[in-house]
């Protein structure tokens, strides 16, 4: 026989089951009823409640995307990932690691769909990493959401209490940028960028540049240049980076243009690398053949960063930038030129001389400060004079054939001989005499020394003597070769060739 307490327990259990069954029946009824509600009404109600909840909650959110709609990298996103990797991820269960070939240790970053907490001046801050997925078939706004390489775009969400909004905007975010700049300076890792091949459908959803670690060993202490020219270039560069206020006071954009010209193998590329290493700038290697329109060229320009060197090598081979007056005279003498492929540059939508001139010294060129533009060419006489004027090419440097000072630098680099040891060797003096009569580039001498790797210095010098004697017998004297290859220059242009400085007289266009 059941006692009263057991009966009460059984009744309570029965009531609980009845309540649960009632709740379940209610939920089933609601689910059945909502199935008859149109999908648009349900989505509107869900969005309405979401907006109401967002308005009532005291949390603010800042979205930091990895790039803009034009493909330009977001410095704040990279800085935030660098800051989090060094300050907030030491106790995280999951991190993303990356190590470049020049870094001493790997760098951590926050993986997608993960959260980490930070505290700044006693204020709790939450960071969340997201990946914005978009289908490839989208268009318009959805195509703009694509990431830097055509993949989905990544972003960081920064959440904090509303009352700390002013602290986060005015103090915390500048602190992240400053700390990231300090960390980059400490690691001294710089990047070498190259532009992607752009097509008409890629203007707003592909990144402009891809990058690798820049680790070229060339520097001003080892480059084979005349010492006076080397110091002149060094002083000009250091003066440029230290005169921001002067450029601002003069009303000029903080940029400078260099034209490096001379025969192949005279060290133009090595000088570019030495300049980047001296200034600790990133390098943007611009390939004009991969750019098809002036608008694409502008987009490449605005997506570069300050403290950078923009390099266009062999500018005369990349695009038809020849003298317009001379070209017009030649075209008037020929028939059927309207169907020539080079005439495509006359169409306004195609990349042309006007687009390059505006790239170098137009309104868009002032959007990024502290930048060096370097053009290299073997034939400066082929370029239009508008491209060579001051303001576009502020300094023109001719790298000539190897002279005695450049040769001694090569001996020091490759054969490890000191100056006093060179002075005691008769072969050094003989080679220096031969260099006065034989045209040879620093690259050709370096190739001879590279072929003697493992041999003694005397053996390498002896091989070079034989090579120079053979060239002297089979080639015209150096002064004749230089006279034949002398290039047309603007009036008053100073050209350095080895250790000699020559002031050339202007030669009218079209005259030999």
CSV table of C-alpha atoms in Angstrom, one decimal:
chain,number,residue,atom,x,y,z
A,1,UNK,CA,0.0,0.0,0.0
A,2,UNK,CA,1.4,3.4,-1.1
A,3,UNK,CA,2.0,6.0,1.7
A,4,UNK,CA,0.9,9.7,1.2
A,5,UNK,CA,4.4,10.9,0.4
A,6,UNK,CA,4.8,8.4,-2.4
A,7,UNK,CA,1.5,9.3,-3.8
A,8,UNK,CA,2.4,13.0,-3.8
A,9,UNK,CA,5.6,12.3,-5.7
A,10,UNK,CA,3.8,10.3,-8.3
A,11,UNK,CA,1.3,13.1,-8.8
A,12,UNK,CA,4.1,15.7,-9.2
A,13,UNK,CA,5.8,13.5,-11.7
A,14,UNK,CA,2.6,13.1,-13.7
A,15,UNK,CA,2.1,16.9,-13.7
A,16,UNK,CA,5.7,17.4,-14.9
A,17,UNK,CA,5.2,15.0,-17.8
A,18,UNK,CA,1.9,16.6,-18.7
A,19,UNK,CA,3.6,20.1,-18.7
A,20,UNK,CA,6.4,18.8,-20.9
A,21,UNK,CA,4.0,17.2,-23.3
A,22,UNK,CA,2.0,20.5,-23.4
A,23,UNK,CA,5.2,22.5,-24.2
A,24,UNK,CA,6.1,20.0,-26.9
A,25,UNK,CA,2.7,20.2,-28.4
A,26,UNK,CA,2.8,24.0,-28.3
A,27,UNK,CA,6.2,24.0,-30.1
A,28,UNK,CA,4.9,21.6,-32.8
A,29,UNK,CA,1.9,23.9,-33.3
A,30,UNK,CA,4.1,27.0,-33.7
A,31,UNK,CA,6.4,25.2,-36.1
A,32,UNK,CA,3.3,24.1,-38.2
A,33,UNK,CA,1.9,27.6,-38.2
A,34,UNK,CA,5.3,29.2,-39.3
A,35,UNK,CA,5.5,26.9,-42.2
A,36,UNK,CA,2.4,28.7,-43.6
A,37,UNK,CA,4.1,32.2,-43.2
A,38,UNK,CA,5.9,33.4,-46.4
A,39,UNK,CA,9.6,33.2,-46.4
A,40,UNK,CA,10.0,37.0,-47.0
A,41,UNK,CA,7.9,37.8,-43.9
A,42,UNK,CA,10.0,35.4,-41.7
A,43,UNK,CA,13.3,37.0,-43.0
A,44,UNK,CA,12.0,40.5,-42.4
A,45,UNK,CA,11.0,39.6,-38.8
A,46,UNK,CA,14.3,38.0,-38.2
A,47,UNK,CA,16.2,41.1,-39.5
A,48,UNK,CA,13.9,43.4,-37.5
A,49,UNK,CA,14.6,41.6,-34.2
A,50,UNK,CA,18.3,41.5,-35.0
A,51,UNK,CA,18.3,45.3,-35.5
A,52,UNK,CA,16.4,45.8,-32.3
A,53,UNK,CA,18.8,43.6,-30.3
A,54,UNK,CA,21.8,45.4,-31.9
A,55,UNK,CA,20.4,48.8,-31.0
A,56,UNK,CA,19.7,47.8,-27.4
A,57,UNK,CA,23.0,46.1,-26.6
A,58,UNK,CA,25.8,48.4,-25.3
A,59,UNK,CA,28.6,46.7,-27.5
A,60,UNK,CA,30.3,48.5,-30.4
A,61,UNK,CA,31.9,46.7,-33.3
A,62,UNK,CA,34.7,47.8,-35.6
A,63,UNK,CA,35.2,45.7,-38.8
A,64,UNK,CA,38.8,45.8,-40.2
A,65,UNK,CA,39.0,44.2,-43.6
A,66,UNK,CA,42.3,43.0,-45.1
A,67,UNK,CA,41.9,45.1,-48.3
A,68,UNK,CA,39.7,47.7,-49.9
A,69,UNK,CA,37.5,47.2,-53.0
A,70,UNK,CA,40.4,48.3,-55.3
A,71,UNK,CA,42.6,45.5,-54.0
A,72,UNK,CA,44.8,47.8,-51.9
A,73,UNK,CA,46.1,46.2,-48.7
A,74,UNK,CA,44.8,47.5,-45.4
A,75,UNK,CA,47.7,48.5,-43.2
A,76,UNK,CA,45.5,48.4,-40.1
A,77,UNK,CA,44.6,44.7,-40.7
A,78,UNK,CA,48.2,43.7,-41.1
A,79,UNK,CA,49.2,45.8,-38.0
A,80,UNK,CA,46.4,44.3,-35.9
A,81,UNK,CA,47.4,40.7,-36.8
A,82,UNK,CA,51.1,41.5,-36.0
A,83,UNK,CA,50.0,43.1,-32.7
A,84,UNK,CA,47.8,40.2,-31.7
A,85,UNK,CA,50.5,37.6,-32.7
A,86,UNK,CA,53.0,39.2,-30.3
A,87,UNK,CA,50.7,40.3,-27.4
A,88,UNK,CA,47.6,38.2,-27.2
A,89,UNK,CA,48.1,34.7,-28.7
A,90,UNK,CA,50.5,33.2,-26.3
A,91,UNK,CA,47.7,31.3,-24.4
A,92,UNK,CA,45.5,30.5,-27.4
A,93,UNK,CA,44.7,26.9,-28.2
A,94,UNK,CA,44.8,27.5,-31.9
A,95,UNK,CA,47.1,29.9,-33.8
A,96,UNK,CA,48.3,30.3,-37.4
A,97,UNK,CA,52.1,30.4,-37.8
A,98,UNK,CA,54.1,31.8,-40.7
A,99,UNK,CA,57.9,32.1,-41.1
A,100,UNK,CA,59.7,33.9,-43.9
A,101,UNK,CA,63.1,32.8,-45.2
A,102,UNK,CA,64.8,35.8,-43.5
A,103,UNK,CA,63.0,35.8,-40.2
A,104,UNK,CA,64.6,34.3,-37.1
A,105,UNK,CA,61.3,32.9,-35.7
A,106,UNK,CA,57.8,32.3,-36.9
A,107,UNK,CA,55.0,34.9,-36.5
A,108,UNK,CA,51.6,34.0,-35.0
A,109,UNK,CA,48.3,35.3,-36.3
A,110,UNK,CA,44.6,34.7,-35.4
A,111,UNK,CA,43.0,32.0,-37.5
A,112,UNK,CA,39.6,32.4,-39.1
A,113,UNK,CA,36.5,32.0,-36.9
A,114,UNK,CA,38.6,32.3,-33.7
A,115,UNK,CA,38.4,34.8,-30.8
A,116,UNK,CA,41.0,36.3,-28.5
A,117,UNK,CA,40.7,38.8,-25.7
A,118,UNK,CA,42.9,41.8,-25.0
A,119,UNK,CA,43.0,44.4,-22.2
A,120,UNK,CA,44.1,48.0,-22.7
A,121,UNK,CA,44.2,50.4,-19.8
A,122,UNK,CA,41.9,48.2,-17.9
A,123,UNK,CA,39.3,48.0,-20.8
A,124,UNK,CA,38.4,44.5,-22.0
A,125,UNK,CA,38.5,44.2,-25.8
A,126,UNK,CA,37.5,41.2,-27.9
A,127,UNK,CA,39.0,40.3,-31.3
A,128,UNK,CA,37.3,37.9,-33.7
A,129,UNK,CA,38.6,36.8,-37.1
A,130,UNK,CA,36.2,36.1,-39.9
A,131,UNK,CA,36.3,35.0,-43.5
A,132,UNK,CA,33.7,36.6,-45.8
A,133,UNK,CA,32.6,33.9,-48.3
A,134,UNK,CA,31.3,35.0,-51.6
A,135,UNK,CA,30.4,32.9,-54.7
A,136,UNK,CA,32.4,33.4,-57.9
A,137,UNK,CA,29.2,33.8,-59.9
A,138,UNK,CA,28.3,37.1,-58.2
A,139,UNK,CA,28.6,40.5,-59.7
A,140,UNK,CA,28.7,44.1,-58.6
A,141,UNK,CA,29.0,44.4,-54.8
A,142,UNK,CA,29.5,40.7,-54.3
A,143,UNK,CA,32.4,40.6,-56.6
A,144,UNK,CA,33.9,43.6,-54.7
A,145,UNK,CA,34.0,41.4,-51.6
A,146,UNK,CA,36.6,39.1,-53.1
A,147,UNK,CA,39.9,38.9,-51.5
A,148,UNK,CA,43.4,40.0,-52.5
A,149,UNK,CA,44.1,36.9,-54.7
A,150,UNK,CA,40.5,36.2,-55.9
A,151,UNK,CA,39.9,34.2,-52.7
A,152,UNK,CA,37.4,35.1,-49.9
A,153,UNK,CA,38.2,38.3,-48.0
A,154,UNK,CA,39.2,38.2,-44.4
A,155,UNK,CA,38.4,40.7,-41.7
A,156,UNK,CA,38.9,41.3,-37.9
A,157,UNK,CA,36.0,42.3,-35.7
A,158,UNK,CA,36.9,44.5,-32.7
A,159,UNK,CA,34.2,44.6,-30.0
A,160,UNK,CA,34.1,46.7,-26.9
A,161,UNK,CA,31.7,48.5,-24.5
A,162,UNK,CA,30.1,51.6,-26.0
A,163,UNK,CA,31.3,53.8,-23.2
A,164,UNK,CA,35.0,53.1,-24.2
A,165,UNK,CA,34.4,54.2,-27.8
A,166,UNK,CA,36.6,57.3,-27.6
A,167,UNK,CA,39.4,55.5,-25.9
A,168,UNK,CA,39.5,52.8,-28.6
A,169,UNK,CA,39.4,55.2,-31.6
A,170,UNK,CA,41.8,57.8,-30.2
A,171,UNK,CA,44.2,55.7,-28.2
A,172,UNK,CA,44.0,52.0,-28.7
A,173,UNK,CA,44.1,51.9,-32.5
A,174,UNK,CA,47.0,54.4,-32.8
A,175,UNK,CA,48.7,52.2,-30.2
A,176,UNK,CA,48.3,49.2,-32.4
A,177,UNK,CA,49.8,51.0,-35.4
A,178,UNK,CA,52.7,52.3,-33.4
A,179,UNK,CA,53.5,49.0,-31.9
A,180,UNK,CA,53.3,47.2,-35.2
A,181,UNK,CA,55.7,49.7,-36.8
A,182,UNK,CA,58.1,49.1,-34.0
A,183,UNK,CA,57.9,45.4,-34.5
A,184,UNK,CA,58.4,45.7,-38.3
A,185,UNK,CA,61.5,47.9,-37.7
A,186,UNK,CA,62.9,45.4,-35.3
A,187,UNK,CA,62.5,42.5,-37.7
A,188,UNK,CA,63.6,44.6,-40.7
A,189,UNK,CA,61.7,42.4,-43.1
A,190,UNK,CA,61.0,44.1,-46.4
A,191,UNK,CA,58.9,43.0,-49.3
A,192,UNK,CA,59.4,42.7,-53.1
A,193,UNK,CA,56.1,43.3,-54.9
A,194,UNK,CA,55.2,42.5,-58.5
A,195,UNK,CA,52.0,43.4,-60.2
A,196,UNK,CA,49.5,40.8,-61.4
A,197,UNK,CA,48.4,40.5,-65.0
A,198,UNK,CA,45.2,42.7,-65.1
A,199,UNK,CA,42.2,42.1,-67.2
A,200,UNK,CA,39.0,44.1,-67.7
A,201,UNK,CA,37.0,42.0,-65.3
A,202,UNK,CA,39.6,42.2,-62.5
A,203,UNK,CA,39.6,45.9,-61.9
A,204,UNK,CA,37.7,45.8,-58.6
A,205,UNK,CA,38.2,42.4,-57.1
A,206,UNK,CA,41.8,41.3,-57.6
A,207,UNK,CA,44.7,42.6,-55.7
A,208,UNK,CA,47.2,44.7,-57.6
A,209,UNK,CA,50.3,43.2,-56.2
A,210,UNK,CA,51.7,39.9,-54.9
A,211,UNK,CA,54.8,39.9,-52.7
A,212,UNK,CA,57.8,37.9,-51.5
A,213,UNK,CA,60.5,38.7,-49.0
A,214,UNK,CA,63.1,41.1,-50.4
A,215,UNK,CA,66.6,39.8,-49.5
A,216,UNK,CA,68.9,41.1,-52.2
A,217,UNK,CA,72.5,41.4,-50.8
A,218,UNK,CA,73.6,44.4,-52.9
A,219,UNK,CA,74.6,47.5,-50.8
A,220,UNK,CA,76.6,50.7,-51.2
A,221,UNK,CA,79.7,49.2,-49.6
A,222,UNK,CA,80.0,46.5,-52.2
A,223,UNK,CA,78.6,47.9,-55.4
A,224,UNK,CA,81.1,48.4,-58.2
A,225,UNK,CA,80.8,52.2,-58.8
A,226,UNK,CA,83.1,55.1,-59.0
A,227,UNK,CA,83.5,56.3,-55.3
A,228,UNK,CA,82.5,59.9,-56.1
A,229,UNK,CA,79.4,58.8,-57.9
A,230,UNK,CA,78.5,56.3,-55.1
A,231,UNK,CA,78.8,59.0,-52.5
A,232,UNK,CA,76.8,61.5,-54.6
A,233,UNK,CA,73.9,59.1,-54.9
A,234,UNK,CA,74.1,58.2,-51.2
A,235,UNK,CA,74.0,61.8,-50.1
A,236,UNK,CA,71.1,62.6,-52.5
A,237,UNK,CA,69.0,59.7,-51.1
A,238,UNK,CA,69.6,60.5,-47.5
A,239,UNK,CA,68.8,64.2,-48.2
A,240,UNK,CA,65.6,63.1,-49.8
A,241,UNK,CA,64.2,61.0,-46.9
A,242,UNK,CA,65.1,63.7,-44.4
A,243,UNK,CA,63.3,66.7,-46.1
A,244,UNK,CA,59.6,66.0,-45.7
A,245,UNK,CA,59.0,69.5,-44.3
A,246,UNK,CA,61.0,71.0,-47.2
A,247,UNK,CA,58.8,69.3,-49.8
A,248,UNK,CA,55.7,70.3,-47.9
A,249,UNK,CA,56.8,73.9,-47.6
A,250,UNK,CA,57.7,74.0,-51.3
A,251,UNK,CA,54.3,72.6,-52.3
A,252,UNK,CA,55.7,69.5,-53.9
A,253,UNK,CA,54.8,65.8,-53.5
A,254,UNK,CA,57.3,63.9,-51.4
A,255,UNK,CA,58.8,61.8,-54.2
A,256,UNK,CA,61.8,61.6,-56.4
A,257,UNK,CA,62.5,60.2,-59.8
A,258,UNK,CA,65.7,58.5,-61.0
A,259,UNK,CA,66.7,57.4,-64.5
A,260,UNK,CA,69.5,54.8,-64.6
A,261,UNK,CA,70.9,54.3,-68.1
A,262,UNK,CA,73.9,52.6,-69.7
A,263,UNK,CA,74.9,49.5,-71.5
A,264,UNK,CA,73.7,46.1,-70.2
A,265,UNK,CA,75.8,44.7,-67.4
A,266,UNK,CA,76.8,48.0,-65.8
A,267,UNK,CA,74.9,47.4,-62.6
A,268,UNK,CA,71.6,49.2,-62.9
A,269,UNK,CA,69.6,46.4,-61.1
A,270,UNK,CA,72.3,46.1,-58.4
A,271,UNK,CA,72.1,49.8,-57.8
A,272,UNK,CA,68.3,49.6,-57.4
A,273,UNK,CA,68.7,46.9,-54.8
A,274,UNK,CA,71.4,48.9,-53.0
A,275,UNK,CA,69.2,52.0,-52.9
A,276,UNK,CA,66.3,49.9,-51.4
A,277,UNK,CA,68.7,48.4,-48.8
A,278,UNK,CA,70.1,51.8,-47.9
A,279,UNK,CA,66.7,53.4,-47.3
A,280,UNK,CA,65.1,50.2,-45.9
A,281,UNK,CA,62.3,50.6,-48.4
A,282,UNK,CA,60.0,48.0,-49.9
A,283,UNK,CA,60.4,47.4,-53.7
A,284,UNK,CA,57.5,47.5,-56.2
A,285,UNK,CA,58.7,45.9,-59.5
A,286,UNK,CA,56.2,47.2,-62.0
A,287,UNK,CA,55.8,45.2,-65.2
A,288,UNK,CA,54.1,47.5,-67.7
A,289,UNK,CA,53.4,44.6,-70.2
A,290,UNK,CA,50.9,43.2,-67.6
A,291,UNK,CA,49.0,46.6,-67.5
A,292,UNK,CA,46.5,47.2,-70.2
A,293,UNK,CA,44.8,50.5,-69.3
A,294,UNK,CA,45.6,53.8,-67.7
A,295,UNK,CA,43.0,53.2,-65.0
A,296,UNK,CA,44.8,49.9,-64.1
A,297,UNK,CA,48.1,51.8,-63.8
A,298,UNK,CA,46.5,54.4,-61.5
A,299,UNK,CA,45.1,51.6,-59.3
A,300,UNK,CA,48.6,50.1,-59.1
A,301,UNK,CA,49.9,53.5,-57.9
A,302,UNK,CA,47.3,54.1,-55.2
A,303,UNK,CA,47.8,50.5,-53.8
A,304,UNK,CA,51.5,51.1,-53.0
A,305,UNK,CA,52.7,52.1,-49.6
A,306,UNK,CA,55.0,54.9,-48.3
A,307,UNK,CA,58.7,54.1,-47.9
A,308,UNK,CA,58.8,52.3,-51.2
A,309,UNK,CA,60.8,52.2,-54.4
A,310,UNK,CA,58.8,51.8,-57.6
A,311,UNK,CA,61.0,50.3,-60.3
A,312,UNK,CA,60.2,50.0,-64.1
A,313,UNK,CA,63.1,48.2,-65.7
A,314,UNK,CA,63.9,48.6,-69.4
A,315,UNK,CA,61.2,51.2,-69.9
A,316,UNK,CA,61.9,51.6,-73.6
A,317,UNK,CA,61.1,47.9,-74.1
A,318,UNK,CA,57.9,47.8,-72.1
A,319,UNK,CA,55.9,50.4,-73.9
A,320,UNK,CA,56.1,52.7,-76.9
A,321,UNK,CA,57.4,55.8,-75.1
A,322,UNK,CA,59.5,57.2,-77.9
A,323,UNK,CA,59.8,60.8,-78.8
A,324,UNK,CA,56.5,61.9,-80.2
A,325,UNK,CA,57.8,64.5,-82.6
A,326,UNK,CA,60.3,62.1,-84.1
A,327,UNK,CA,57.8,59.4,-84.3
A,328,UNK,CA,55.3,61.6,-86.1
A,329,UNK,CA,57.9,62.5,-88.7
A,330,UNK,CA,58.6,58.8,-89.3
A,331,UNK,CA,54.9,58.0,-89.5
A,332,UNK,CA,54.3,60.7,-92.1
A,333,UNK,CA,56.9,59.1,-94.3
A,334,UNK,CA,55.4,55.6,-94.2
A,335,UNK,CA,52.1,54.2,-95.5
A,336,UNK,CA,49.7,51.8,-93.8
A,337,UNK,CA,50.9,52.7,-90.3
A,338,UNK,CA,47.3,53.0,-89.1
A,339,UNK,CA,47.1,49.2,-88.8
A,340,UNK,CA,50.4,48.8,-87.0
A,341,UNK,CA,50.1,47.2,-83.5
A,342,UNK,CA,51.9,50.0,-81.8
A,343,UNK,CA,49.1,52.4,-82.8
A,344,UNK,CA,46.9,50.7,-80.2
A,345,UNK,CA,48.6,53.0,-77.7
A,346,UNK,CA,46.8,56.0,-79.3
A,347,UNK,CA,43.4,54.7,-78.1
A,348,UNK,CA,42.4,56.5,-74.9
A,349,UNK,CA,41.3,53.3,-73.1
A,350,UNK,CA,44.7,51.6,-73.7
A,351,UNK,CA,47.9,52.3,-71.7
A,352,UNK,CA,49.8,55.0,-73.4
A,353,UNK,CA,52.4,57.7,-72.8
A,354,UNK,CA,49.9,60.1,-71.2
A,355,UNK,CA,49.0,57.5,-68.6
A,356,UNK,CA,52.7,56.9,-67.8
A,357,UNK,CA,53.4,60.6,-67.5
A,358,UNK,CA,50.4,61.0,-65.1
A,359,UNK,CA,51.6,58.0,-63.2
A,360,UNK,CA,55.0,59.6,-62.6
A,361,UNK,CA,54.0,63.2,-62.0
A,362,UNK,CA,50.2,63.6,-62.1
A,363,UNK,CA,47.7,64.3,-59.4
A,364,UNK,CA,47.5,60.6,-58.5
A,365,UNK,CA,51.2,60.5,-58.0
A,366,UNK,CA,51.0,62.6,-54.8
A,367,UNK,CA,48.6,60.2,-53.0
A,368,UNK,CA,51.5,58.2,-51.5
A,369,UNK,CA,54.4,60.1,-49.9
A,370,UNK,CA,58.1,59.2,-49.3
A,371,UNK,CA,58.4,57.2,-52.5
A,372,UNK,CA,61.2,56.8,-55.0
A,373,UNK,CA,60.5,56.1,-58.7
A,374,UNK,CA,63.4,54.5,-60.7
A,375,UNK,CA,63.3,53.8,-64.4
A,376,UNK,CA,66.1,51.9,-66.1
A,377,UNK,CA,66.9,51.8,-69.8
A,378,UNK,CA,69.8,51.0,-72.2
A,379,UNK,CA,68.6,53.6,-74.7
A,380,UNK,CA,67.5,56.9,-73.1
A,381,UNK,CA,67.5,58.6,-76.5
A,382,UNK,CA,64.4,56.6,-77.4
A,383,UNK,CA,62.3,58.1,-74.6
A,384,UNK,CA,60.0,61.1,-75.0
A,385,UNK,CA,61.5,64.3,-73.6
A,386,UNK,CA,58.4,64.9,-71.5
A,387,UNK,CA,59.2,61.8,-69.5
A,388,UNK,CA,62.8,63.0,-68.9
A,389,UNK,CA,62.1,66.5,-67.7
A,390,UNK,CA,62.9,67.5,-64.1
A,391,UNK,CA,60.0,66.7,-61.8
A,392,UNK,CA,59.6,63.3,-63.4
A,393,UNK,CA,63.2,62.2,-63.7
A,394,UNK,CA,64.9,64.4,-61.1
A,395,UNK,CA,68.3,62.7,-61.4
A,396,UNK,CA,69.8,61.0,-64.4
A,397,UNK,CA,72.7,58.6,-63.7
A,398,UNK,CA,74.7,56.9,-66.5
A,399,UNK,CA,76.4,53.7,-65.5
A,400,UNK,CA,79.3,53.2,-67.9
A,401,UNK,CA,81.9,50.6,-68.6
A,402,UNK,CA,84.2,49.4,-65.8
A,403,UNK,CA,87.0,51.7,-64.7
A,404,UNK,CA,89.8,51.3,-62.2
A,405,UNK,CA,87.8,52.2,-59.1
A,406,UNK,CA,85.0,49.8,-60.0
A,407,UNK,CA,87.5,47.1,-60.8
A,408,UNK,CA,89.2,47.4,-57.4
A,409,UNK,CA,85.8,47.1,-55.7
A,410,UNK,CA,85.2,43.8,-57.7
A,411,UNK,CA,88.7,42.5,-56.6
A,412,UNK,CA,87.9,43.3,-53.0
A,413,UNK,CA,84.5,41.6,-53.2
A,414,UNK,CA,85.4,38.5,-55.2
A,415,UNK,CA,89.1,37.9,-54.4
A,416,UNK,CA,89.2,39.4,-50.9
A,417,UNK,CA,92.3,41.5,-51.5
A,418,UNK,CA,92.9,44.7,-49.5
A,419,UNK,CA,94.1,47.9,-51.0
A,420,UNK,CA,97.7,47.5,-49.9
A,421,UNK,CA,97.8,44.0,-51.4
A,422,UNK,CA,96.4,45.4,-54.7
A,423,UNK,CA,99.1,48.1,-54.9
A,424,UNK,CA,101.8,45.4,-54.7
A,425,UNK,CA,100.5,43.3,-57.6
A,426,UNK,CA,101.8,44.1,-61.1
A,427,UNK,CA,98.8,42.4,-62.6
A,428,UNK,CA,96.4,44.9,-61.0
A,429,UNK,CA,98.3,47.8,-62.6
A,430,UNK,CA,98.4,46.0,-65.9
A,431,UNK,CA,94.6,45.4,-65.8
A,432,UNK,CA,94.0,49.1,-64.9
A,433,UNK,CA,96.0,50.1,-68.0
A,434,UNK,CA,94.1,47.7,-70.2
A,435,UNK,CA,90.7,49.1,-68.9
A,436,UNK,CA,91.7,52.4,-70.4
A,437,UNK,CA,91.6,50.9,-73.9
A,438,UNK,CA,89.1,48.0,-73.6
A,439,UNK,CA,85.3,48.3,-73.0
A,440,UNK,CA,84.2,45.7,-70.5
A,441,UNK,CA,81.3,45.8,-68.0
A,442,UNK,CA,81.5,45.1,-64.3
A,443,UNK,CA,79.2,42.1,-64.9
A,444,UNK,CA,81.7,40.6,-67.4
A,445,UNK,CA,84.7,41.0,-65.0
A,446,UNK,CA,82.5,39.5,-62.2
A,447,UNK,CA,81.8,36.5,-64.4
A,448,UNK,CA,85.5,35.9,-64.9
A,449,UNK,CA,86.1,35.9,-61.2
A,450,UNK,CA,83.1,33.7,-60.6
A,451,UNK,CA,84.6,31.1,-63.0
A,452,UNK,CA,87.8,31.2,-60.9
A,453,UNK,CA,86.1,30.4,-57.6
A,454,UNK,CA,88.4,28.2,-55.6
A,455,UNK,CA,91.5,29.3,-57.5
A,456,UNK,CA,94.1,31.7,-56.1
A,457,UNK,CA,93.8,35.5,-56.6
A,458,UNK,CA,96.8,35.5,-58.9
A,459,UNK,CA,95.2,32.8,-61.1
A,460,UNK,CA,92.0,34.8,-61.4
A,461,UNK,CA,93.8,38.0,-62.2
A,462,UNK,CA,96.0,36.2,-64.8
A,463,UNK,CA,92.9,34.9,-66.5
A,464,UNK,CA,91.4,38.4,-66.6
A,465,UNK,CA,94.6,39.8,-68.2
A,466,UNK,CA,94.4,37.2,-71.0
A,467,UNK,CA,90.7,38.0,-71.5
A,468,UNK,CA,91.4,41.7,-71.8
A,469,UNK,CA,94.3,41.3,-74.2
A,470,UNK,CA,92.1,39.2,-76.5
A,471,UNK,CA,89.4,41.9,-76.4
A,472,UNK,CA,92.0,44.6,-77.1
A,473,UNK,CA,93.2,42.8,-80.2
A,474,UNK,CA,89.7,42.0,-81.5
A,475,UNK,CA,87.8,45.2,-80.7
A,476,UNK,CA,88.2,48.9,-81.5
A,477,UNK,CA,89.9,51.2,-79.0
A,478,UNK,CA,87.8,52.3,-76.1
A,479,UNK,CA,87.6,56.0,-77.1
A,480,UNK,CA,86.3,54.9,-80.5
A,481,UNK,CA,83.7,52.6,-79.0
A,482,UNK,CA,82.5,55.3,-76.7
A,483,UNK,CA,82.3,57.8,-79.5
A,484,UNK,CA,80.1,55.4,-81.5
A,485,UNK,CA,77.8,54.7,-78.5
A,486,UNK,CA,77.5,58.2,-77.3
A,487,UNK,CA,73.9,59.0,-76.6
A,488,UNK,CA,71.9,62.2,-77.2
A,489,UNK,CA,71.4,64.2,-74.1
A,490,UNK,CA,69.6,67.3,-73.0
A,491,UNK,CA,71.5,70.5,-72.6
A,492,UNK,CA,73.5,70.7,-69.4
A,493,UNK,CA,73.0,67.0,-68.5
A,494,UNK,CA,75.9,65.6,-66.5
A,495,UNK,CA,77.0,62.1,-67.3
A,496,UNK,CA,79.5,60.0,-65.4
A,497,UNK,CA,81.4,57.2,-67.2
A,498,UNK,CA,83.6,55.3,-64.9
A,499,UNK,CA,85.8,57.9,-63.1
A,500,UNK,CA,85.3,60.6,-65.8
A,501,UNK,CA,82.7,63.3,-65.8
A,502,UNK,CA,81.7,64.7,-69.2
A,503,UNK,CA,79.5,67.7,-70.0
A,504,UNK,CA,77.9,66.9,-73.3
A,505,UNK,CA,76.5,69.4,-75.8
A,506,UNK,CA,72.9,69.1,-76.8
A,507,UNK,CA,72.3,67.2,-80.0
A,508,UNK,CA,69.1,68.2,-81.9
A,509,UNK,CA,66.5,65.4,-82.2
A,510,UNK,CA,66.9,63.5,-85.4
A,511,UNK,CA,70.6,64.4,-85.9
A,512,UNK,CA,73.4,61.9,-85.6
